[in-house]
PDB file of C-alpha atoms in Angstrom:
ATOM      1  CA  MET A   1       0.000   0.000   0.000  1.00  0.00           C
ATOM      2  CA  ARG A   2       2.839   2.382   0.871  1.00  0.00           C
ATOM      3  CA  GLU A   3       4.478   1.691  -2.497  1.00  0.00           C
ATOM      4  CA  LYS A   4       1.233   2.460  -4.303  1.00  0.00           C
ATOM      5  CA  TRP A   5       0.867   5.716  -2.376  1.00  0.00           C
ATOM      6  CA  LYS A   6       4.426   6.740  -3.251  1.00  0.00           C
ATOM      7  CA  ALA A   7       3.726   5.988  -6.896  1.00  0.00           C
ATOM      8  CA  LEU A   8       0.975   8.592  -7.004  1.00  0.00           C
ATOM      9  CA  THR A   9       1.691  12.124  -8.133  1.00  0.00           C
ATOM     10  CA  LYS A  10       1.282  15.011  -5.711  1.00  0.00           C
ATOM     11  CA  ARG A  11      -1.937  16.052  -7.478  1.00  0.00           C
ATOM     12  CA  GLU A  12      -3.364  12.541  -7.194  1.00  0.00           C
ATOM     13  CA  ARG A  13      -2.535  12.379  -3.483  1.00  0.00           C
ATOM     14  CA  ARG A  14      -4.256  15.692  -2.882  1.00  0.00           C
ATOM     15  CA  LEU A  15      -7.384  14.591  -4.721  1.00  0.00           C
ATOM     16  CA  PHE A  16      -7.538  11.304  -2.809  1.00  0.00           C
ATOM     17  CA  ALA A  17      -6.933  13.011   0.537  1.00  0.00           C
ATOM     18  CA  ALA A  18      -9.584  15.647  -0.202  1.00  0.00           C
ATOM     19  CA  ALA A  19     -12.085  12.912  -1.085  1.00  0.00           C
ATOM     20  CA  LEU A  20     -11.422  11.215   2.274  1.00  0.00           C
ATOM     21  CA  VAL A  21     -11.824  14.527   4.137  1.00  0.00           C
ATOM     22  CA  PHE A  22     -15.189  15.233   2.503  1.00  0.00           C
ATOM     23  CA  LEU A  23     -16.304  11.656   3.129  1.00  0.00           C
ATOM     24  CA  ALA A  24     -15.444  11.951   6.839  1.00  0.00           C
ATOM     25  CA  LEU A  25     -17.198  15.326   6.977  1.00  0.00           C
ATOM     26  CA  ALA A  26     -20.308  13.844   5.369  1.00  0.00           C
ATOM     27  CA  VAL A  27     -20.403  11.021   7.917  1.00  0.00           C
ATOM     28  CA  LEU A  28     -19.998  13.518  10.777  1.00  0.00           C
ATOM     29  CA  LEU A  29     -22.691  15.895   9.513  1.00  0.00           C
ATOM     30  CA  ARG A  30     -25.099  13.006   8.971  1.00  0.00           C
ATOM     31  CA  PHE A  31     -25.521  12.771  12.741  1.00  0.00           C
ATOM     32  CA  VAL A  32     -25.967  16.517  13.357  1.00  0.00           C
ATOM     33  CA  PRO A  33     -29.680  17.456  13.474  1.00  0.00           C
ATOM     34  CA  GLY A  34     -30.691  19.714  10.614  1.00  0.00           C
ATOM     35  CA  LEU A  35     -27.511  19.245   8.574  1.00  0.00           C
ATOM     36  CA  ARG A  36     -28.402  16.209   6.492  1.00  0.00           C
ATOM     37  CA  PHE A  37     -28.367  18.262   3.309  1.00  0.00           C
ATOM     38  CA  SER A  38     -24.810  19.394   4.042  1.00  0.00           C
ATOM     39  CA  ALA A  39     -23.916  15.747   4.673  1.00  0.00           C
ATOM     40  CA  LEU A  40     -25.317  14.855   1.248  1.00  0.00           C
ATOM     41  CA  LEU A  41     -23.300  17.649  -0.369  1.00  0.00           C
ATOM     42  CA  GLY A  42     -20.171  16.384   1.379  1.00  0.00           C
ATOM     43  CA  LEU A  43     -20.839  12.889   0.067  1.00  0.00           C
ATOM     44  CA  CYS A  44     -21.320  14.231  -3.466  1.00  0.00           C
ATOM     45  CA  ALA A  45     -18.088  16.230  -3.197  1.00  0.00           C
ATOM     46  CA  ALA A  46     -16.232  13.111  -2.034  1.00  0.00           C
ATOM     47  CA  ALA A  47     -17.612  11.135  -4.986  1.00  0.00           C
ATOM     48  CA  VAL A  48     -16.616  13.818  -7.515  1.00  0.00           C
ATOM     49  CA  LEU A  49     -13.114  14.083  -6.066  1.00  0.00           C
ATOM     50  CA  PHE A  50     -12.697  10.319  -6.174  1.00  0.00           C
ATOM     51  CA  VAL A  51     -13.804  10.239  -9.810  1.00  0.00           C
ATOM     52  CA  LEU A  52     -11.298  12.999 -10.569  1.00  0.00           C
ATOM     53  CA  PHE A  53      -8.637  10.984  -8.763  1.00  0.00           C
ATOM     54  CA  MET A  54      -9.406   7.913 -10.874  1.00  0.00           C
ATOM     55  CA  LEU A  55      -9.405   9.960 -14.091  1.00  0.00           C
ATOM     56  CA  GLU A  56      -6.111  11.575 -13.103  1.00  0.00           C
ATOM     57  CA  CYS A  57      -4.522   8.167 -12.539  1.00  0.00           C
ATOM     58  CA  ALA A  58      -5.863   6.835 -15.844  1.00  0.00           C
ATOM     59  CA  ALA A  59      -4.694   9.949 -17.707  1.00  0.00           C
ATOM     60  CA  ARG A  60      -1.192   9.510 -16.290  1.00  0.00           C
ATOM     61  CA  ARG A  61      -1.171   5.991 -17.720  1.00  0.00           C
ATOM     62  CA  GLY A  62      -1.937   7.411 -21.155  1.00  0.00           C
ATOM     63  CA  SER A  63      -5.726   7.011 -21.434  1.00  0.00           C
ATOM     64  CA  CYS A  64      -7.060   9.539 -23.928  1.00  0.00           C
ATOM     65  CA  ALA A  65     -10.628   8.931 -22.760  1.00  0.00           C
ATOM     66  CA  ALA A  66      -9.579   9.766 -19.192  1.00  0.00           C
ATOM     67  CA  VAL A  67      -8.009  13.035 -20.338  1.00  0.00           C
ATOM     68  CA  TRP A  68     -11.193  14.074 -22.118  1.00  0.00           C
ATOM     69  CA  GLY A  69     -13.341  12.824 -19.252  1.00  0.00           C
ATOM     70  CA  ARG A  70     -11.363  14.916 -16.795  1.00  0.00           C
ATOM     71  CA  TRP A  71     -11.808  18.086 -18.847  1.00  0.00           C
ATOM     72  CA  VAL A  72     -15.510  17.427 -19.372  1.00  0.00           C
ATOM     73  CA  LEU A  73     -16.015  16.890 -15.636  1.00  0.00           C
ATOM     74  CA  LEU A  74     -14.072  20.041 -14.767  1.00  0.00           C
ATOM     75  CA  ALA A  75     -16.094  22.042 -17.305  1.00  0.00           C
ATOM     76  CA  LEU A  76     -19.351  20.736 -15.831  1.00  0.00           C
ATOM     77  CA  LEU A  77     -18.169  21.597 -12.336  1.00  0.00           C
ATOM     78  CA  ALA A  78     -17.236  25.121 -13.404  1.00  0.00           C
ATOM     79  CA  ALA A  79     -20.635  25.621 -15.052  1.00  0.00           C
ATOM     80  CA  GLY A  80     -22.345  24.232 -11.959  1.00  0.00           C
ATOM     81  CA  PHE A  81     -20.490  26.618  -9.674  1.00  0.00           C
ATOM     82  CA  VAL A  82     -21.410  29.592 -11.859  1.00  0.00           C
ATOM     83  CA  LEU A  83     -25.076  28.547 -11.840  1.00  0.00           C
ATOM     84  CA  PHE A  84     -25.001  27.956  -8.084  1.00  0.00           C
ATOM     85  CA  ALA A  85     -23.421  31.374  -7.500  1.00  0.00           C
ATOM     86  CA  ALA A  86     -26.159  33.055  -9.547  1.00  0.00           C
ATOM     87  CA  LEU A  87     -28.942  31.219  -7.688  1.00  0.00           C
ATOM     88  CA  GLU A  88     -27.354  31.799  -4.288  1.00  0.00           C
ATOM     89  CA  THR A  89     -27.068  35.508  -5.053  1.00  0.00           C
ATOM     90  CA  MET A  90     -30.807  35.580  -5.743  1.00  0.00           C
ATOM     91  CA  VAL A  91     -31.522  33.747  -2.495  1.00  0.00           C
ATOM     92  CA  ILE A  92     -29.360  36.120  -0.439  1.00  0.00           C
ATOM     93  CA  ARG A  93     -30.725  39.265  -2.070  1.00  0.00           C
ATOM     94  CA  GLY A  94     -34.271  37.987  -1.635  1.00  0.00           C
ATOM     95  CA  SER A  95     -33.684  37.350   2.070  1.00  0.00           C
ATOM     96  CA  LEU A  96     -33.238  41.033   2.871  1.00  0.00           C
ATOM     97  CA  ALA A  97     -36.106  43.036   4.344  1.00  0.00           C
ATOM     98  CA  GLU A  98     -37.137  46.101   2.388  1.00  0.00           C
ATOM     99  CA  LYS A  99     -37.223  49.378   4.282  1.00  0.00           C
ATOM    100  CA  THR A 100     -40.412  50.962   3.019  1.00  0.00           C
ATOM    101  CA  ASP A 101     -43.497  52.622   4.467  1.00  0.00           C
ATOM    102  CA  GLU A 102     -45.689  51.478   1.600  1.00  0.00           C
ATOM    103  CA  PRO A 103     -48.891  49.944   3.054  1.00  0.00           C
ATOM    104  CA  VAL A 104     -49.861  46.308   2.550  1.00  0.00           C
ATOM    105  CA  SER A 105     -53.319  44.872   2.008  1.00  0.00           C
ATOM    106  CA  ALA A 106     -52.686  41.625   3.919  1.00  0.00           C
ATOM    107  CA  VAL A 107     -50.060  39.541   5.687  1.00  0.00           C
ATOM    108  CA  ILE A 108     -49.314  35.898   4.880  1.00  0.00           C
ATOM    109  CA  VAL A 109     -47.332  33.876   7.427  1.00  0.00           C
ATOM    110  CA  LEU A 110     -45.920  30.610   6.081  1.00  0.00           C
ATOM    111  CA  GLY A 111     -45.823  27.667   8.446  1.00  0.00           C
ATOM    112  CA  ALA A 112     -43.029  25.294   9.413  1.00  0.00           C
ATOM    113  CA  GLY A 113     -42.724  22.157  11.497  1.00  0.00           C
ATOM    114  CA  VAL A 114     -44.620  21.561  14.744  1.00  0.00           C
ATOM    115  CA  ASN A 115     -43.369  19.092  17.358  1.00  0.00           C
ATOM    116  CA  GLY A 116     -46.632  17.766  18.746  1.00  0.00           C
ATOM    117  CA  GLU A 117     -48.233  21.092  19.663  1.00  0.00           C
ATOM    118  CA  THR A 118     -44.948  22.980  20.136  1.00  0.00           C
ATOM    119  CA  PRO A 119     -43.552  25.105  17.302  1.00  0.00           C
ATOM    120  CA  SER A 120     -40.166  24.113  15.955  1.00  0.00           C
ATOM    121  CA  ILE A 121     -37.343  26.635  16.187  1.00  0.00           C
ATOM    122  CA  THR A 122     -37.980  27.631  12.563  1.00  0.00           C
ATOM    123  CA  LEU A 123     -41.677  28.196  13.215  1.00  0.00           C
ATOM    124  CA  ARG A 124     -40.929  30.125  16.416  1.00  0.00           C
ATOM    125  CA  THR A 125     -38.768  32.566  14.490  1.00  0.00           C
ATOM    126  CA  ARG A 126     -41.573  33.083  11.962  1.00  0.00           C
ATOM    127  CA  ILE A 127     -44.053  33.675  14.784  1.00  0.00           C
ATOM    128  CA  ASP A 128     -41.655  36.206  16.324  1.00  0.00           C
ATOM    129  CA  ALA A 129     -41.269  38.045  13.026  1.00  0.00           C
ATOM    130  CA  ALA A 130     -45.023  37.981  12.423  1.00  0.00           C
ATOM    131  CA  ALA A 131     -45.821  39.270  15.918  1.00  0.00           C
ATOM    132  CA  ALA A 132     -43.467  42.221  15.503  1.00  0.00           C
ATOM    133  CA  TYR A 133     -44.837  43.032  12.042  1.00  0.00           C
ATOM    134  CA  LEU A 134     -48.471  42.821  13.178  1.00  0.00           C
ATOM    135  CA  GLU A 135     -47.846  45.357  15.920  1.00  0.00           C
ATOM    136  CA  GLU A 136     -46.713  47.813  13.263  1.00  0.00           C
ATOM    137  CA  HIS A 137     -49.614  46.962  10.926  1.00  0.00           C
ATOM    138  CA  PRO A 138     -52.668  46.521  13.175  1.00  0.00           C
ATOM    139  CA  ASP A 139     -55.409  46.927  10.586  1.00  0.00           C
ATOM    140  CA  VAL A 140     -54.710  44.284   7.943  1.00  0.00           C
ATOM    141  CA  PRO A 141     -55.942  40.675   7.750  1.00  0.00           C
ATOM    142  CA  VAL A 142     -53.445  37.912   8.455  1.00  0.00           C
ATOM    143  CA  VAL A 143     -53.485  34.500   6.795  1.00  0.00           C
ATOM    144  CA  LEU A 144     -51.684  31.813   8.804  1.00  0.00           C
ATOM    145  CA  SER A 145     -50.816  29.090   6.327  1.00  0.00           C
ATOM    146  CA  GLY A 146     -49.782  25.536   7.131  1.00  0.00           C
ATOM    147  CA  GLY A 147     -51.419  22.126   7.298  1.00  0.00           C
ATOM    148  CA  GLN A 148     -50.722  19.134   9.531  1.00  0.00           C
ATOM    149  CA  GLY A 149     -47.841  16.793   8.843  1.00  0.00           C
ATOM    150  CA  PRO A 150     -46.331  13.685  10.449  1.00  0.00           C
ATOM    151  CA  GLY A 151     -45.592  14.147  14.143  1.00  0.00           C
ATOM    152  CA  GLU A 152     -47.809  17.219  14.355  1.00  0.00           C
ATOM    153  CA  ALA A 153     -50.765  17.052  16.771  1.00  0.00           C
ATOM    154  CA  ILE A 154     -52.220  20.275  15.388  1.00  0.00           C
ATOM    155  CA  THR A 155     -51.883  22.167  12.139  1.00  0.00           C
ATOM    156  CA  GLU A 156     -49.083  24.669  11.701  1.00  0.00           C
ATOM    157  CA  ALA A 157     -51.717  27.364  11.198  1.00  0.00           C
ATOM    158  CA  GLU A 158     -53.372  26.543  14.523  1.00  0.00           C
ATOM    159  CA  CYS A 159     -50.012  26.531  16.284  1.00  0.00           C
ATOM    160  CA  MET A 160     -49.271  30.002  14.921  1.00  0.00           C
ATOM    161  CA  ARG A 161     -52.756  31.254  15.816  1.00  0.00           C
ATOM    162  CA  ARG A 162     -52.412  30.152  19.441  1.00  0.00           C
ATOM    163  CA  ALA A 163     -48.971  31.713  19.779  1.00  0.00           C
ATOM    164  CA  LEU A 164     -50.001  35.038  18.250  1.00  0.00           C
ATOM    165  CA  VAL A 165     -53.157  35.262  20.359  1.00  0.00           C
ATOM    166  CA  ARG A 166     -51.057  34.664  23.482  1.00  0.00           C
ATOM    167  CA  ARG A 167     -48.913  37.601  22.383  1.00  0.00           C
ATOM    168  CA  GLY A 168     -51.906  39.868  22.169  1.00  0.00           C
ATOM    169  CA  ALA A 169     -52.864  39.631  18.494  1.00  0.00           C
ATOM    170  CA  ASP A 170     -56.511  40.299  17.693  1.00  0.00           C
ATOM    171  CA  GLU A 171     -57.916  36.851  16.943  1.00  0.00           C
ATOM    172  CA  SER A 172     -60.586  38.306  14.650  1.00  0.00           C
ATOM    173  CA  ARG A 173     -57.958  39.314  12.095  1.00  0.00           C
ATOM    174  CA  LEU A 174     -56.290  35.879  12.000  1.00  0.00           C
ATOM    175  CA  TYR A 175     -57.417  33.507   9.235  1.00  0.00           C
ATOM    176  CA  PRO A 176     -55.942  29.994   9.478  1.00  0.00           C
ATOM    177  CA  GLU A 177     -55.291  28.106   6.245  1.00  0.00           C
ATOM    178  CA  GLU A 178     -54.947  24.469   7.284  1.00  0.00           C
ATOM    179  CA  ARG A 179     -54.881  22.425   4.071  1.00  0.00           C
ATOM    180  CA  SER A 180     -51.479  23.164   2.557  1.00  0.00           C
ATOM    181  CA  THR A 181     -48.553  20.746   2.519  1.00  0.00           C
ATOM    182  CA  SER A 182     -46.078  22.770   0.424  1.00  0.00           C
ATOM    183  CA  THR A 183     -45.094  26.371  -0.231  1.00  0.00           C
ATOM    184  CA  GLN A 184     -46.976  26.302  -3.517  1.00  0.00           C
ATOM    185  CA  GLU A 185     -50.157  25.242  -1.723  1.00  0.00           C
ATOM    186  CA  ASN A 186     -49.479  27.737   1.106  1.00  0.00           C
ATOM    187  CA  LEU A 187     -49.675  30.578  -1.343  1.00  0.00           C
ATOM    188  CA  ARG A 188     -52.452  29.223  -3.548  1.00  0.00           C
ATOM    189  CA  TYR A 189     -54.823  28.563  -0.647  1.00  0.00           C
ATOM    190  CA  SER A 190     -53.869  31.857   1.024  1.00  0.00           C
ATOM    191  CA  ARG A 191     -54.707  33.683  -2.184  1.00  0.00           C
ATOM    192  CA  ALA A 192     -58.132  32.031  -2.182  1.00  0.00           C
ATOM    193  CA  ILE A 193     -58.774  33.165   1.406  1.00  0.00           C
ATOM    194  CA  LEU A 194     -57.826  36.743   0.560  1.00  0.00           C
ATOM    195  CA  GLU A 195     -60.208  36.708  -2.392  1.00  0.00           C
ATOM    196  CA  GLU A 196     -62.999  35.465  -0.095  1.00  0.00           C
ATOM    197  CA  LEU A 197     -62.233  38.375   2.223  1.00  0.00           C
ATOM    198  CA  GLY A 198     -62.512  40.816  -0.660  1.00  0.00           C
ATOM    199  CA  VAL A 199     -58.781  41.581  -0.705  1.00  0.00           C
ATOM    200  CA  ASP A 200     -57.314  41.969  -4.169  1.00  0.00           C
ATOM    201  CA  PRO A 201     -54.263  39.637  -4.305  1.00  0.00           C
ATOM    202  CA  ALA A 202     -52.752  41.953  -6.921  1.00  0.00           C
ATOM    203  CA  GLN A 203     -52.283  44.549  -4.197  1.00  0.00           C
ATOM    204  CA  ARG A 204     -49.135  44.556  -2.094  1.00  0.00           C
ATOM    205  CA  VAL A 205     -49.014  41.792   0.535  1.00  0.00           C
ATOM    206  CA  ALA A 206     -46.418  41.027   3.191  1.00  0.00           C
ATOM    207  CA  ILE A 207     -44.948  37.528   3.263  1.00  0.00           C
ATOM    208  CA  VAL A 208     -43.488  36.342   6.556  1.00  0.00           C
ATOM    209  CA  THR A 209     -41.151  33.372   6.329  1.00  0.00           C
ATOM    210  CA  SER A 210     -37.555  32.368   7.030  1.00  0.00           C
ATOM    211  CA  ASP A 211     -34.973  34.653   5.455  1.00  0.00           C
ATOM    212  CA  PHE A 212     -33.552  31.909   3.220  1.00  0.00           C
ATOM    213  CA  HIS A 213     -37.055  31.022   1.980  1.00  0.00           C
ATOM    214  CA  LEU A 214     -38.231  34.493   1.012  1.00  0.00           C
ATOM    215  CA  CYS A 215     -36.866  34.600  -2.536  1.00  0.00           C
ATOM    216  CA  ARG A 216     -38.684  31.462  -3.683  1.00  0.00           C
ATOM    217  CA  ALA A 217     -41.871  32.317  -1.791  1.00  0.00           C
ATOM    218  CA  ARG A 218     -42.067  35.760  -3.382  1.00  0.00           C
ATOM    219  CA  LEU A 219     -41.398  34.342  -6.845  1.00  0.00           C
ATOM    220  CA  MET A 220     -44.172  31.811  -6.328  1.00  0.00           C
ATOM    221  CA  TRP A 221     -46.611  34.531  -5.230  1.00  0.00           C
ATOM    222  CA  GLY A 222     -45.809  36.454  -8.389  1.00  0.00           C
ATOM    223  CA  GLY A 223     -47.231  39.799  -7.307  1.00  0.00           C
ATOM    224  CA  ASP A 224     -46.183  42.847  -5.344  1.00  0.00           C
ATOM    225  CA  THR A 225     -44.812  41.714  -1.989  1.00  0.00           C
ATOM    226  CA  ALA A 226     -43.086  43.050   1.108  1.00  0.00           C
ATOM    227  CA  ALA A 227     -40.405  40.791   2.591  1.00  0.00           C
ATOM    228  CA  VAL A 228     -40.598  40.062   6.328  1.00  0.00           C
ATOM    229  CA  PRO A 229     -37.659  37.756   7.121  1.00  0.00           C
ATOM    230  CA  ALA A 230     -37.442  35.515  10.166  1.00  0.00           C
ATOM    231  CA  HIS A 231     -33.919  34.809  11.410  1.00  0.00           C
ATOM    232  CA  LEU A 232     -32.590  31.889  13.420  1.00  0.00           C
ATOM    233  CA  PRO A 233     -30.774  32.715  16.704  1.00  0.00           C
ATOM    234  CA  SER A 234     -27.166  33.874  16.583  1.00  0.00           C
ATOM    235  CA  ALA A 235     -25.657  30.883  18.413  1.00  0.00           C
ATOM    236  CA  LEU A 236     -23.017  28.981  16.416  1.00  0.00           C
ATOM    237  CA  TYR A 237     -25.177  25.887  15.847  1.00  0.00           C
ATOM    238  CA  PHE A 238     -28.042  27.946  14.454  1.00  0.00           C
ATOM    239  CA  GLN A 239     -25.672  29.924  12.253  1.00  0.00           C
ATOM    240  CA  CYS A 240     -24.448  26.611  10.812  1.00  0.00           C
ATOM    241  CA  LEU A 241     -28.083  25.697  10.208  1.00  0.00           C
ATOM    242  CA  THR A 242     -28.618  29.032   8.476  1.00  0.00           C
ATOM    243  CA  VAL A 243     -25.700  28.443   6.106  1.00  0.00           C
ATOM    244  CA  ASN A 244     -27.004  24.937   5.422  1.00  0.00           C
ATOM    245  CA  TYR A 245     -30.499  26.255   4.648  1.00  0.00           C
ATOM    246  CA  PHE A 246     -29.226  29.052   2.395  1.00  0.00           C
ATOM    247  CA  ILE A 247     -27.188  26.556   0.361  1.00  0.00           C
ATOM    248  CA  ARG A 248     -30.098  24.122   0.184  1.00  0.00           C
ATOM    249  CA  GLU A 249     -32.447  26.889  -0.927  1.00  0.00           C
ATOM    250  CA  ALA A 250     -30.339  27.523  -4.047  1.00  0.00           C
ATOM    251  CA  PHE A 251     -31.141  23.969  -5.130  1.00  0.00           C
ATOM    252  CA  GLY A 252     -34.789  24.507  -4.225  1.00  0.00           C
ATOM    253  CA  LEU A 253     -34.804  27.613  -6.394  1.00  0.00           C
ATOM    254  CA  ALA A 254     -33.304  25.646  -9.277  1.00  0.00           C
ATOM    255  CA  ALA A 255     -36.040  23.019  -8.885  1.00  0.00           C
ATOM    256  CA  TYR A 256     -38.654  25.777  -8.928  1.00  0.00           C
ATOM    257  CA  PHE A 257     -37.321  27.162 -12.204  1.00  0.00           C
ATOM    258  CA  VAL A 258     -37.218  23.679 -13.753  1.00  0.00           C
ATOM    259  CA  TYR A 259     -40.427  22.165 -12.398  1.00  0.00           C
ATOM    260  CA  GLY A 260     -42.361  25.265 -11.339  1.00  0.00           C
ATOM    261  CA  GLY A 261     -42.982  23.973  -7.811  1.00  0.00           C
TER     262      GLY A 261
END
């Protein structure tokens, strides 16, 4: 084994070592709650580096196909990074709140996971952001959107309603939407509720959701929107989660452009 390692070029050793590092990182992240997507990315990176290592070895032995394969793979990686950078820029720009005094006709709060009857950390941040925004906009209807998923004893909409009422929100202005199971359904069913209330969906509405999710949500709504971002806490673990979610959202945005959902 030592002789085989010594026979490798410096570039081949670096590629092999990098593949092992990303593989170990993927295994480690797999057991960290909330970072499974990062673990998957680490596994993909390890696989790509190993393929590059194999192509590099074959090219050194004179394989023309390996030489071409290496350049094709590198070109695809470069194109992928450019595309990812463009999508990630959209996600980051879309996550920023807009400083404007322009009025809104309604507020839509998008749900997230509920643990039994307790809001998840992501949902708590959205409730916090919604509560603060509602205090500043006391006269507009609020659609709380989110159905009931596995492990949830109540709907996400009901969980948000209870929390906001406890914080002093006027229950009469809260309209739960409890059928949705995806962002697309969140917005479609919320639009229907607004129409029933006599609110023109073409008018400016405020969308409350996690900062990383705002870009895609606003694109899906398709109309004039105000961004109300919810942020995870500043502790290191939650900041790692935030980075993970922002990276994952770029892939979600790509899927939206391809599949429209």
